[in-house]
PDB file of C-alpha atoms in Angstrom:
ATOM      1  CA  MET A   6      -0.137   0.268  -0.050  1.00  0.00           C
ATOM      2  CA  GLY A   7       2.756   2.177   0.841  1.00  0.00           C
ATOM      3  CA  ILE A   8       4.050   1.767  -2.543  1.00  0.00           C
ATOM      4  CA  LEU A   9       0.784   2.348  -4.346  1.00  0.00           C
ATOM      5  CA  GLN A  10       0.351   5.738  -2.066  1.00  0.00           C
ATOM      6  CA  GLN A  11       3.724   6.864  -3.675  1.00  0.00           C
ATOM      7  CA  VAL A  12       2.938   6.132  -7.086  1.00  0.00           C
ATOM      8  CA  ILE A  13      -0.424   7.828  -6.811  1.00  0.00           C
ATOM      9  CA  GLU A  14       1.084  10.805  -5.252  1.00  0.00           C
ATOM     10  CA  TYR A  15       3.621  10.887  -7.879  1.00  0.00           C
ATOM     11  CA  VAL A  16       0.941  10.709 -10.616  1.00  0.00           C
ATOM     12  CA  ASP A  17      -0.861  13.619  -8.732  1.00  0.00           C
ATOM     13  CA  TYR A  18       2.385  15.500  -8.653  1.00  0.00           C
ATOM     14  CA  PHE A  19       3.113  14.836 -12.333  1.00  0.00           C
ATOM     15  CA  ASP A  20      -0.745  15.483 -13.201  1.00  0.00           C
ATOM     16  CA  SER A  21      -0.182  19.322 -11.349  1.00  0.00           C
ATOM     17  CA  GLN A  22       2.320  20.444 -13.664  1.00  0.00           C
ATOM     18  CA  SER A  23       0.068  20.503 -16.658  1.00  0.00           C
ATOM     19  CA  ASP A  24      -0.175  23.796 -19.016  1.00  0.00           C
ATOM     20  CA  PRO A  25      -3.151  25.870 -18.251  1.00  0.00           C
ATOM     21  CA  ARG A  26      -3.994  26.366 -21.758  1.00  0.00           C
ATOM     22  CA  THR A  27      -5.323  22.986 -22.008  1.00  0.00           C
ATOM     23  CA  ARG A  28      -6.278  21.978 -18.614  1.00  0.00           C
ATOM     24  CA  GLY A  29      -9.865  21.479 -18.368  1.00  0.00           C
ATOM     25  CA  LEU A  30     -10.508  20.305 -21.697  1.00  0.00           C
ATOM     26  CA  PHE A  31     -12.280  17.498 -22.626  1.00  0.00           C
ATOM     27  CA  LEU A  32     -10.056  14.505 -21.771  1.00  0.00           C
ATOM     28  CA  VAL A  33      -7.256  16.092 -20.760  1.00  0.00           C
ATOM     29  CA  ASP A  34      -7.046  16.244 -17.261  1.00  0.00           C
ATOM     30  CA  ASN A  35      -7.602  12.362 -15.844  1.00  0.00           C
ATOM     31  CA  LEU A  36      -4.028  10.582 -16.621  1.00  0.00           C
ATOM     32  CA  TYR A  37      -6.159   7.213 -15.152  1.00  0.00           C
ATOM     33  CA  LEU A  38      -8.587   7.792 -17.955  1.00  0.00           C
ATOM     34  CA  ILE A  39      -5.662   7.636 -20.327  1.00  0.00           C
ATOM     35  CA  ALA A  40      -4.664   4.496 -19.574  1.00  0.00           C
ATOM     36  CA  ALA A  41      -7.823   2.944 -18.902  1.00  0.00           C
ATOM     37  CA  MET A  42      -8.545   4.276 -22.814  1.00  0.00           C
ATOM     38  CA  VAL A  43      -5.100   2.172 -23.859  1.00  0.00           C
ATOM     39  CA  ILE A  44      -5.998  -1.198 -22.001  1.00  0.00           C
ATOM     40  CA  LEU A  45      -9.309  -0.895 -23.646  1.00  0.00           C
ATOM     41  CA  TYR A  46      -8.099  -0.565 -26.632  1.00  0.00           C
ATOM     42  CA  LEU A  47      -5.907  -3.489 -26.210  1.00  0.00           C
ATOM     43  CA  VAL A  48      -8.834  -5.447 -25.315  1.00  0.00           C
ATOM     44  CA  MET A  49     -10.570  -4.704 -28.105  1.00  0.00           C
ATOM     45  CA  VAL A  50      -7.570  -5.981 -30.467  1.00  0.00           C
ATOM     46  CA  PHE A  51      -7.227  -9.495 -28.887  1.00  0.00           C
ATOM     47  CA  THR A  52     -11.070 -10.120 -28.099  1.00  0.00           C
ATOM     48  CA  GLY A  53     -12.435  -8.143 -31.392  1.00  0.00           C
ATOM     49  CA  PRO A  54     -10.985 -10.850 -34.003  1.00  0.00           C
ATOM     50  CA  LYS A  55     -12.480 -13.979 -31.543  1.00  0.00           C
ATOM     51  CA  ILE A  56     -15.968 -12.088 -31.559  1.00  0.00           C
ATOM     52  CA  MET A  57     -16.164 -11.732 -35.367  1.00  0.00           C
ATOM     53  CA  LYS A  58     -14.494 -15.407 -35.818  1.00  0.00           C
ATOM     54  CA  ASP A  59     -17.796 -16.831 -36.803  1.00  0.00           C
ATOM     55  CA  LYS A  60     -19.606 -13.785 -37.964  1.00  0.00           C
ATOM     56  CA  LYS A  61     -19.852 -12.427 -41.941  1.00  0.00           C
ATOM     57  CA  PRO A  62     -17.275  -9.036 -42.387  1.00  0.00           C
ATOM     58  CA  PHE A  63     -19.223  -6.074 -42.101  1.00  0.00           C
ATOM     59  CA  GLY A  64     -18.680  -3.963 -45.709  1.00  0.00           C
ATOM     60  CA  LEU A  65     -18.871  -0.173 -44.450  1.00  0.00           C
ATOM     61  CA  LYS A  66     -17.272   1.059 -47.799  1.00  0.00           C
ATOM     62  CA  ASN A  67     -19.446   4.165 -47.783  1.00  0.00           C
ATOM     63  CA  LEU A  68     -18.468   4.865 -44.291  1.00  0.00           C
ATOM     64  CA  ILE A  69     -14.781   4.239 -44.560  1.00  0.00           C
ATOM     65  CA  LEU A  70     -14.379   6.530 -47.378  1.00  0.00           C
ATOM     66  CA  PHE A  71     -16.375   9.440 -45.533  1.00  0.00           C
ATOM     67  CA  TYR A  72     -14.302   8.803 -42.452  1.00  0.00           C
ATOM     68  CA  ASN A  73     -10.719   8.552 -44.552  1.00  0.00           C
ATOM     69  CA  PHE A  74     -11.632  11.757 -46.391  1.00  0.00           C
ATOM     70  CA  ALA A  75     -13.099  13.476 -43.104  1.00  0.00           C
ATOM     71  CA  MET A  76     -10.033  12.609 -41.211  1.00  0.00           C
ATOM     72  CA  SER A  77      -7.652  13.890 -44.167  1.00  0.00           C
ATOM     73  CA  ALA A  78      -9.423  17.351 -44.159  1.00  0.00           C
ATOM     74  CA  THR A  79      -9.422  17.649 -40.305  1.00  0.00           C
ATOM     75  CA  ASN A  80      -5.747  17.066 -40.478  1.00  0.00           C
ATOM     76  CA  ALA A  81      -5.380  19.488 -43.064  1.00  0.00           C
ATOM     77  CA  TYR A  82      -6.967  21.852 -40.729  1.00  0.00           C
ATOM     78  CA  ILE A  83      -4.752  20.811 -37.704  1.00  0.00           C
ATOM     79  CA  CYS A  84      -1.501  21.792 -39.830  1.00  0.00           C
ATOM     80  CA  TYR A  85      -2.902  24.929 -41.063  1.00  0.00           C
ATOM     81  CA  GLU A  86      -3.881  26.081 -37.708  1.00  0.00           C
ATOM     82  CA  LEU A  87      -0.531  24.583 -36.405  1.00  0.00           C
ATOM     83  CA  TYR A  88       2.021  26.742 -38.936  1.00  0.00           C
ATOM     84  CA  HIS A  89      -0.145  29.813 -39.113  1.00  0.00           C
ATOM     85  CA  ARG A  90      -0.231  30.267 -34.969  1.00  0.00           C
ATOM     86  CA  ALA A  91       3.363  29.237 -34.604  1.00  0.00           C
ATOM     87  CA  SER A  92       4.202  31.627 -37.107  1.00  0.00           C
ATOM     88  CA  LEU A  93       2.062  34.495 -35.441  1.00  0.00           C
ATOM     89  CA  LEU A  94       3.994  33.653 -32.470  1.00  0.00           C
ATOM     90  CA  ASN A  95       7.814  34.036 -34.477  1.00  0.00           C
ATOM     91  CA  PHE A  96       8.395  30.143 -33.799  1.00  0.00           C
ATOM     92  CA  THR A  97      11.380  29.257 -34.894  1.00  0.00           C
ATOM     93  CA  TRP A  98      12.845  25.020 -35.666  1.00  0.00           C
ATOM     94  CA  PHE A  99      15.052  24.751 -32.738  1.00  0.00           C
ATOM     95  CA  CYS A 100      14.842  27.340 -29.668  1.00  0.00           C
ATOM     96  CA  THR A 101      11.081  28.095 -29.007  1.00  0.00           C
ATOM     97  CA  PRO A 102      10.630  30.492 -25.930  1.00  0.00           C
ATOM     98  CA  LEU A 103       7.293  29.523 -24.321  1.00  0.00           C
ATOM     99  CA  PRO A 104       4.626  32.817 -25.109  1.00  0.00           C
ATOM    100  CA  ALA A 105       2.629  34.107 -21.991  1.00  0.00           C
ATOM    101  CA  GLU A 106      -0.082  32.101 -21.117  1.00  0.00           C
ATOM    102  CA  ASN A 107      -3.095  34.724 -22.404  1.00  0.00           C
ATOM    103  CA  ASP A 108      -1.377  35.241 -25.957  1.00  0.00           C
ATOM    104  CA  PRO A 109      -4.619  34.592 -28.049  1.00  0.00           C
ATOM    105  CA  ASN A 110      -2.422  32.852 -30.695  1.00  0.00           C
ATOM    106  CA  ALA A 111      -0.832  30.694 -27.900  1.00  0.00           C
ATOM    107  CA  VAL A 112      -4.235  29.790 -26.918  1.00  0.00           C
ATOM    108  CA  LEU A 113      -5.185  28.847 -29.979  1.00  0.00           C
ATOM    109  CA  LEU A 114      -1.976  27.146 -31.149  1.00  0.00           C
ATOM    110  CA  ALA A 115      -2.768  25.181 -27.675  1.00  0.00           C
ATOM    111  CA  ARG A 116      -6.394  23.921 -28.848  1.00  0.00           C
ATOM    112  CA  ALA A 117      -5.086  22.813 -31.945  1.00  0.00           C
ATOM    113  CA  THR A 118      -2.624  20.331 -30.019  1.00  0.00           C
ATOM    114  CA  TRP A 119      -5.909  19.375 -28.201  1.00  0.00           C
ATOM    115  CA  LEU A 120      -7.501  18.594 -31.384  1.00  0.00           C
ATOM    116  CA  TYR A 121      -4.367  16.923 -32.691  1.00  0.00           C
ATOM    117  CA  PHE A 122      -4.831  14.456 -29.370  1.00  0.00           C
ATOM    118  CA  LEU A 123      -8.927  14.070 -30.142  1.00  0.00           C
ATOM    119  CA  THR A 124      -8.021  12.734 -33.816  1.00  0.00           C
ATOM    120  CA  LYS A 125      -5.308  10.146 -32.068  1.00  0.00           C
ATOM    121  CA  LEU A 126      -8.188   8.791 -30.067  1.00  0.00           C
ATOM    122  CA  ILE A 127     -10.667   8.913 -33.313  1.00  0.00           C
ATOM    123  CA  GLU A 128      -8.092   6.713 -34.899  1.00  0.00           C
ATOM    124  CA  ILE A 129      -9.026   3.896 -33.140  1.00  0.00           C
ATOM    125  CA  LEU A 130     -11.359   3.315 -35.868  1.00  0.00           C
ATOM    126  CA  ASP A 131      -8.958   2.335 -38.133  1.00  0.00           C
ATOM    127  CA  THR A 132      -8.597  -0.636 -36.284  1.00  0.00           C
ATOM    128  CA  LEU A 133     -12.128  -1.148 -35.394  1.00  0.00           C
ATOM    129  CA  PHE A 134     -12.669  -1.172 -39.181  1.00  0.00           C
ATOM    130  CA  PHE A 135      -9.995  -4.005 -39.735  1.00  0.00           C
ATOM    131  CA  ILE A 136     -11.724  -6.319 -37.203  1.00  0.00           C
ATOM    132  CA  LEU A 137     -15.183  -5.709 -38.254  1.00  0.00           C
ATOM    133  CA  ARG A 138     -14.012  -6.438 -41.912  1.00  0.00           C
ATOM    134  CA  LYS A 139     -11.860  -9.328 -40.716  1.00  0.00           C
ATOM    135  CA  LYS A 140      -8.667  -7.990 -42.006  1.00  0.00           C
ATOM    136  CA  ASN A 141      -6.901  -9.248 -39.109  1.00  0.00           C
ATOM    137  CA  ASN A 142      -3.516  -9.693 -41.229  1.00  0.00           C
ATOM    138  CA  GLN A 143      -3.798  -5.840 -40.780  1.00  0.00           C
ATOM    139  CA  LEU A 144      -3.356  -6.131 -37.175  1.00  0.00           C
ATOM    140  CA  SER A 145       0.066  -6.422 -36.982  1.00  0.00           C
ATOM    141  CA  GLY A 146       2.175  -5.573 -34.020  1.00  0.00           C
ATOM    142  CA  MET A 147       3.654  -2.103 -35.585  1.00  0.00           C
ATOM    143  CA  HIS A 148      -0.257  -1.149 -36.020  1.00  0.00           C
ATOM    144  CA  ILE A 149      -1.550  -1.952 -32.261  1.00  0.00           C
ATOM    145  CA  TYR A 150       2.187  -0.281 -30.533  1.00  0.00           C
ATOM    146  CA  HIS A 151       1.369   2.804 -33.098  1.00  0.00           C
ATOM    147  CA  HIS A 152      -2.065   3.246 -32.088  1.00  0.00           C
ATOM    148  CA  ALA A 153      -1.656   2.569 -28.326  1.00  0.00           C
ATOM    149  CA  SER A 154       1.280   4.528 -27.942  1.00  0.00           C
ATOM    150  CA  VAL A 155       0.255   7.555 -29.814  1.00  0.00           C
ATOM    151  CA  ILE A 156      -2.958   8.280 -27.433  1.00  0.00           C
ATOM    152  CA  VAL A 157      -0.277   8.551 -24.808  1.00  0.00           C
ATOM    153  CA  TYR A 158       2.445  10.558 -26.968  1.00  0.00           C
ATOM    154  CA  SER A 159      -0.571  12.690 -28.223  1.00  0.00           C
ATOM    155  CA  HIS A 160      -1.726  13.195 -24.328  1.00  0.00           C
ATOM    156  CA  LEU A 161       1.170  14.234 -23.275  1.00  0.00           C
ATOM    157  CA  MET A 162       2.165  16.756 -25.628  1.00  0.00           C
ATOM    158  CA  THR A 163      -1.643  18.378 -24.912  1.00  0.00           C
ATOM    159  CA  LYS A 164      -1.305  18.466 -21.686  1.00  0.00           C
ATOM    160  CA  TYR A 165       2.313  19.404 -20.385  1.00  0.00           C
ATOM    161  CA  LEU A 166       3.350  21.100 -23.715  1.00  0.00           C
ATOM    162  CA  PRO A 167       0.655  22.036 -25.966  1.00  0.00           C
ATOM    163  CA  VAL A 168       2.732  25.163 -27.282  1.00  0.00           C
ATOM    164  CA  GLY A 169       6.480  25.749 -28.191  1.00  0.00           C
ATOM    165  CA  ILE A 170       8.614  23.484 -30.027  1.00  0.00           C
ATOM    166  CA  SER A 171       5.973  20.532 -29.814  1.00  0.00           C
ATOM    167  CA  TYR A 172       4.157  21.675 -32.424  1.00  0.00           C
ATOM    168  CA  LEU A 173       6.875  20.427 -34.992  1.00  0.00           C
ATOM    169  CA  PRO A 174       6.768  16.886 -34.304  1.00  0.00           C
ATOM    170  CA  LEU A 175       2.902  17.477 -34.753  1.00  0.00           C
ATOM    171  CA  LEU A 176       3.035  19.579 -38.096  1.00  0.00           C
ATOM    172  CA  PHE A 177       5.272  16.865 -39.498  1.00  0.00           C
ATOM    173  CA  ASN A 178       2.535  14.391 -38.407  1.00  0.00           C
ATOM    174  CA  SER A 179      -0.679  15.962 -39.160  1.00  0.00           C
ATOM    175  CA  GLY A 180       0.761  16.626 -42.645  1.00  0.00           C
ATOM    176  CA  VAL A 181       1.617  13.112 -43.301  1.00  0.00           C
ATOM    177  CA  HIS A 182      -1.553  11.769 -41.938  1.00  0.00           C
ATOM    178  CA  VAL A 183      -3.578  14.326 -44.914  1.00  0.00           C
ATOM    179  CA  LEU A 184      -1.600  12.047 -47.502  1.00  0.00           C
ATOM    180  CA  MET A 185      -2.330   8.852 -45.590  1.00  0.00           C
ATOM    181  CA  TYR A 186      -5.518   9.210 -45.324  1.00  0.00           C
ATOM    182  CA  VAL A 187      -6.061  10.371 -48.909  1.00  0.00           C
ATOM    183  CA  TYR A 188      -4.391   7.240 -49.846  1.00  0.00           C
ATOM    184  CA  TYR A 189      -6.783   5.097 -47.589  1.00  0.00           C
ATOM    185  CA  GLY A 190     -10.131   6.777 -49.116  1.00  0.00           C
ATOM    186  CA  LEU A 191      -8.550   6.217 -52.349  1.00  0.00           C
ATOM    187  CA  SER A 192      -7.417   2.828 -52.065  1.00  0.00           C
ATOM    188  CA  ALA A 193     -11.490   1.792 -50.346  1.00  0.00           C
ATOM    189  CA  ILE A 194     -12.795   2.885 -53.874  1.00  0.00           C
ATOM    190  CA  GLY A 195     -11.496  -0.500 -55.053  1.00  0.00           C
ATOM    191  CA  PRO A 196      -9.660  -2.147 -57.932  1.00  0.00           C
ATOM    192  CA  ALA A 197     -10.294   1.075 -60.545  1.00  0.00           C
ATOM    193  CA  VAL A 198      -8.310   3.031 -58.602  1.00  0.00           C
ATOM    194  CA  GLN A 199      -5.265   0.726 -57.657  1.00  0.00           C
ATOM    195  CA  PRO A 200      -3.077   1.738 -60.520  1.00  0.00           C
ATOM    196  CA  TYR A 201      -2.757   5.282 -59.541  1.00  0.00           C
ATOM    197  CA  LEU A 202      -1.675   4.132 -55.647  1.00  0.00           C
ATOM    198  CA  TRP A 203       1.588   3.359 -56.456  1.00  0.00           C
ATOM    199  CA  TRP A 204       3.290   6.402 -54.095  1.00  0.00           C
ATOM    200  CA  LYS A 205       2.207   3.978 -51.378  1.00  0.00           C
ATOM    201  CA  LYS A 206       5.944   3.258 -50.411  1.00  0.00           C
ATOM    202  CA  TYR A 207       7.039   7.083 -50.602  1.00  0.00           C
ATOM    203  CA  LEU A 208       4.316   7.451 -48.350  1.00  0.00           C
ATOM    204  CA  THR A 209       5.911   5.055 -45.738  1.00  0.00           C
ATOM    205  CA  LEU A 210       9.452   6.689 -46.183  1.00  0.00           C
ATOM    206  CA  ILE A 211       7.944  10.591 -45.509  1.00  0.00           C
ATOM    207  CA  GLN A 212       7.051   8.521 -42.397  1.00  0.00           C
ATOM    208  CA  ILE A 213      10.295   7.283 -41.576  1.00  0.00           C
ATOM    209  CA  ILE A 214      11.790  11.141 -42.373  1.00  0.00           C
ATOM    210  CA  GLN A 215       9.224  12.750 -40.253  1.00  0.00           C
ATOM    211  CA  PHE A 216      10.606  10.645 -36.998  1.00  0.00           C
ATOM    212  CA  VAL A 217      14.351  11.108 -37.833  1.00  0.00           C
ATOM    213  CA  CYS A 218      13.764  14.734 -38.207  1.00  0.00           C
ATOM    214  CA  GLY A 219      11.235  15.293 -35.264  1.00  0.00           C
ATOM    215  CA  PHE A 220      14.169  13.182 -33.151  1.00  0.00           C
ATOM    216  CA  GLY A 221      16.621  15.805 -34.928  1.00  0.00           C
ATOM    217  CA  ILE A 222      14.943  18.580 -33.108  1.00  0.00           C
ATOM    218  CA  GLN A 223      14.790  17.842 -30.084  1.00  0.00           C
ATOM    219  CA  ILE A 224      18.416  16.833 -29.778  1.00  0.00           C
ATOM    220  CA  THR A 225      19.486  19.939 -31.285  1.00  0.00           C
ATOM    221  CA  SER A 226      17.148  21.692 -28.651  1.00  0.00           C
ATOM    222  CA  GLU A 227      18.643  19.522 -25.612  1.00  0.00           C
ATOM    223  CA  VAL A 228      22.016  20.670 -26.840  1.00  0.00           C
ATOM    224  CA  ILE A 229      21.462  24.121 -27.376  1.00  0.00           C
ATOM    225  CA  GLY A 230      19.888  24.636 -23.989  1.00  0.00           C
ATOM    226  CA  CYS A 231      16.498  25.502 -25.012  1.00  0.00           C
ATOM    227  CA  ASN A 232      14.180  22.222 -24.802  1.00  0.00           C
ATOM    228  CA  THR A 233      11.178  22.884 -22.836  1.00  0.00           C
ATOM    229  CA  LEU A 234       9.816  19.389 -22.466  1.00  0.00           C
ATOM    230  CA  PRO A 235       9.565  18.381 -18.885  1.00  0.00           C
ATOM    231  CA  PRO A 236      12.419  15.936 -18.353  1.00  0.00           C
ATOM    232  CA  ILE A 237       9.935  12.874 -18.100  1.00  0.00           C
ATOM    233  CA  VAL A 238       8.265  13.898 -21.225  1.00  0.00           C
ATOM    234  CA  SER A 239      10.804  14.345 -22.852  1.00  0.00           C
ATOM    235  CA  VAL A 240      12.468  10.935 -21.967  1.00  0.00           C
ATOM    236  CA  LEU A 241       9.309   9.632 -23.780  1.00  0.00           C
ATOM    237  CA  HIS A 242       9.336  11.203 -26.928  1.00  0.00           C
ATOM    238  CA  LEU A 243      12.838  10.394 -27.530  1.00  0.00           C
ATOM    239  CA  MET A 244      11.454   6.521 -26.966  1.00  0.00           C
ATOM    240  CA  PHE A 245       8.455   6.944 -29.422  1.00  0.00           C
ATOM    241  CA  SER A 246      10.750   8.987 -31.783  1.00  0.00           C
ATOM    242  CA  ILE A 247      12.890   6.335 -31.894  1.00  0.00           C
ATOM    243  CA  SER A 248      10.714   3.328 -31.673  1.00  0.00           C
ATOM    244  CA  PHE A 249       8.798   4.165 -34.814  1.00  0.00           C
ATOM    245  CA  PHE A 250      12.020   4.949 -36.972  1.00  0.00           C
ATOM    246  CA  VAL A 251      12.801   0.898 -35.911  1.00  0.00           C
ATOM    247  CA  LEU A 252       9.421  -0.100 -36.755  1.00  0.00           C
ATOM    248  CA  PHE A 253       8.138   1.640 -39.793  1.00  0.00           C
ATOM    249  CA  GLY A 254      11.872   1.353 -40.877  1.00  0.00           C
ATOM    250  CA  GLN A 255      11.596  -2.283 -40.643  1.00  0.00           C
ATOM    251  CA  PHE A 256       7.971  -2.420 -42.358  1.00  0.00           C
ATOM    252  CA  TYR A 257       9.940  -0.503 -45.192  1.00  0.00           C
ATOM    253  CA  MET A 258      12.739  -2.799 -45.795  1.00  0.00           C
ATOM    254  CA  LYS A 259      10.216  -6.109 -45.325  1.00  0.00           C
ATOM    255  CA  SER A 260       7.663  -4.565 -47.727  1.00  0.00           C
ATOM    256  CA  TYR A 261       9.637  -2.893 -50.659  1.00  0.00           C
ATOM    257  CA  LYS A 262      13.297  -3.884 -50.390  1.00  0.00           C
ATOM    258  CA  LYS A 263      12.157  -7.549 -50.679  1.00  0.00           C
ATOM    259  CA  THR A 264       9.689  -6.787 -53.730  1.00  0.00           C
ATOM    260  CA  GLN A 265      12.591  -5.057 -55.211  1.00  0.00           C
ATOM    261  CA  LYS A 266      15.055  -7.802 -55.204  1.00  0.00           C
ATOM    262  CA  SER A 267      11.915 -10.091 -56.416  1.00  0.00           C
ATOM    263  CA  ASP A 268      11.337  -7.651 -59.361  1.00  0.00           C
ATOM    264  CA  GLN A 269      15.223  -7.702 -60.163  1.00  0.00           C
ATOM    265  CA  LYS A 270      15.353 -11.495 -60.163  1.00  0.00           C
ATOM    266  CA  VAL A 271      12.580 -11.556 -62.821  1.00  0.00           C
ATOM    267  CA  VAL A 272      14.049  -8.902 -64.978  1.00  0.00           C
ATOM    268  CA  ASN A 273      17.575 -11.035 -64.593  1.00  0.00           C
ATOM    269  CA  LEU A 274      16.133 -14.367 -65.624  1.00  0.00           C
ATOM    270  CA  LYS A 275      14.242 -12.782 -68.961  1.00  0.00           C
ATOM    271  CA  ASN A 276      17.375 -11.107 -69.504  1.00  0.00           C
ATOM    272  CA  ASN A 277      18.947 -14.611 -69.501  1.00  0.00           C
TER     273      ASN A 277
END
C-alpha cells in the first residue's frame, strides 16, 4: 500500500504540472482515464477478432470513404492552425520560448494541439474497421503499438506542452496523415484506382523521415539548452521517436526492398 500511495502521489504531482492553456479541456486532465482507454484498446484488439470469428465481415465501404476523407480534411486544418499560429508567435525550428499564457495565438495553438490529440483517439476506428471487416492480417504488432502509444504521446504533448517546440512534430505528423488518409480513401474505392496508388512506398518513406526530423529537432534543442519539455516527457518523446523509426524502417525494408529484389530476379531471368 505504501508503494501504491507513492505512485498515486507522484501521478498527482505530475498531473499538477500541466499547462493551464489546455487544463479542463475534454479528456485532458485525467491520466488514469487515458491509461484505461489504452487498456480498452488492447482488449478490443485481442478479443475483437475472436468475436468476429464466426460472423460475416461488414462491408462499411461508404462509411470508410467518408471517414478517411474527413480525417484527411481534419488533419489539413490542424496543419494550417499549427503553422499559422506558430508563425504569428515567431516560433523557430529549434529554440522556441514559451509565450505568455494569455497570448491569443498561444491559446489557439494549444487548442490545435488538443484537436490533434482527439484525432488520435478517433483513429482507434482504423483498428475497429479492420476487425469488423475481418482484415486481421492488418493487425500487426506495429499497427497495435503505434495506435496505443500515440494516444499516450499526443496526450502528454497536449497536457504538458501544447505550445512551444512540440508544434513541429505534430505539424509533420498531421501533414503525413493528410496524405495517408487520402491514400486510404482512394484505396477504399476499389480496384479501379489501384494503378494510381503507386506512391504508397513513398508515403512510408515520408513517415520515416518525419520521425528522424522530430528526433533531430529535440536533440538539437537539448544540446543548445532550450528544450522546454518536462524531463520525463522529453525522455518519452525520444523513446517514441526511436521506436517509431525502427518499426517503420523495418516495415519499409520488409515490404519494399524484398519486392525490389524479386523484381530484379525476374528481370535477370528474362534477360538470360
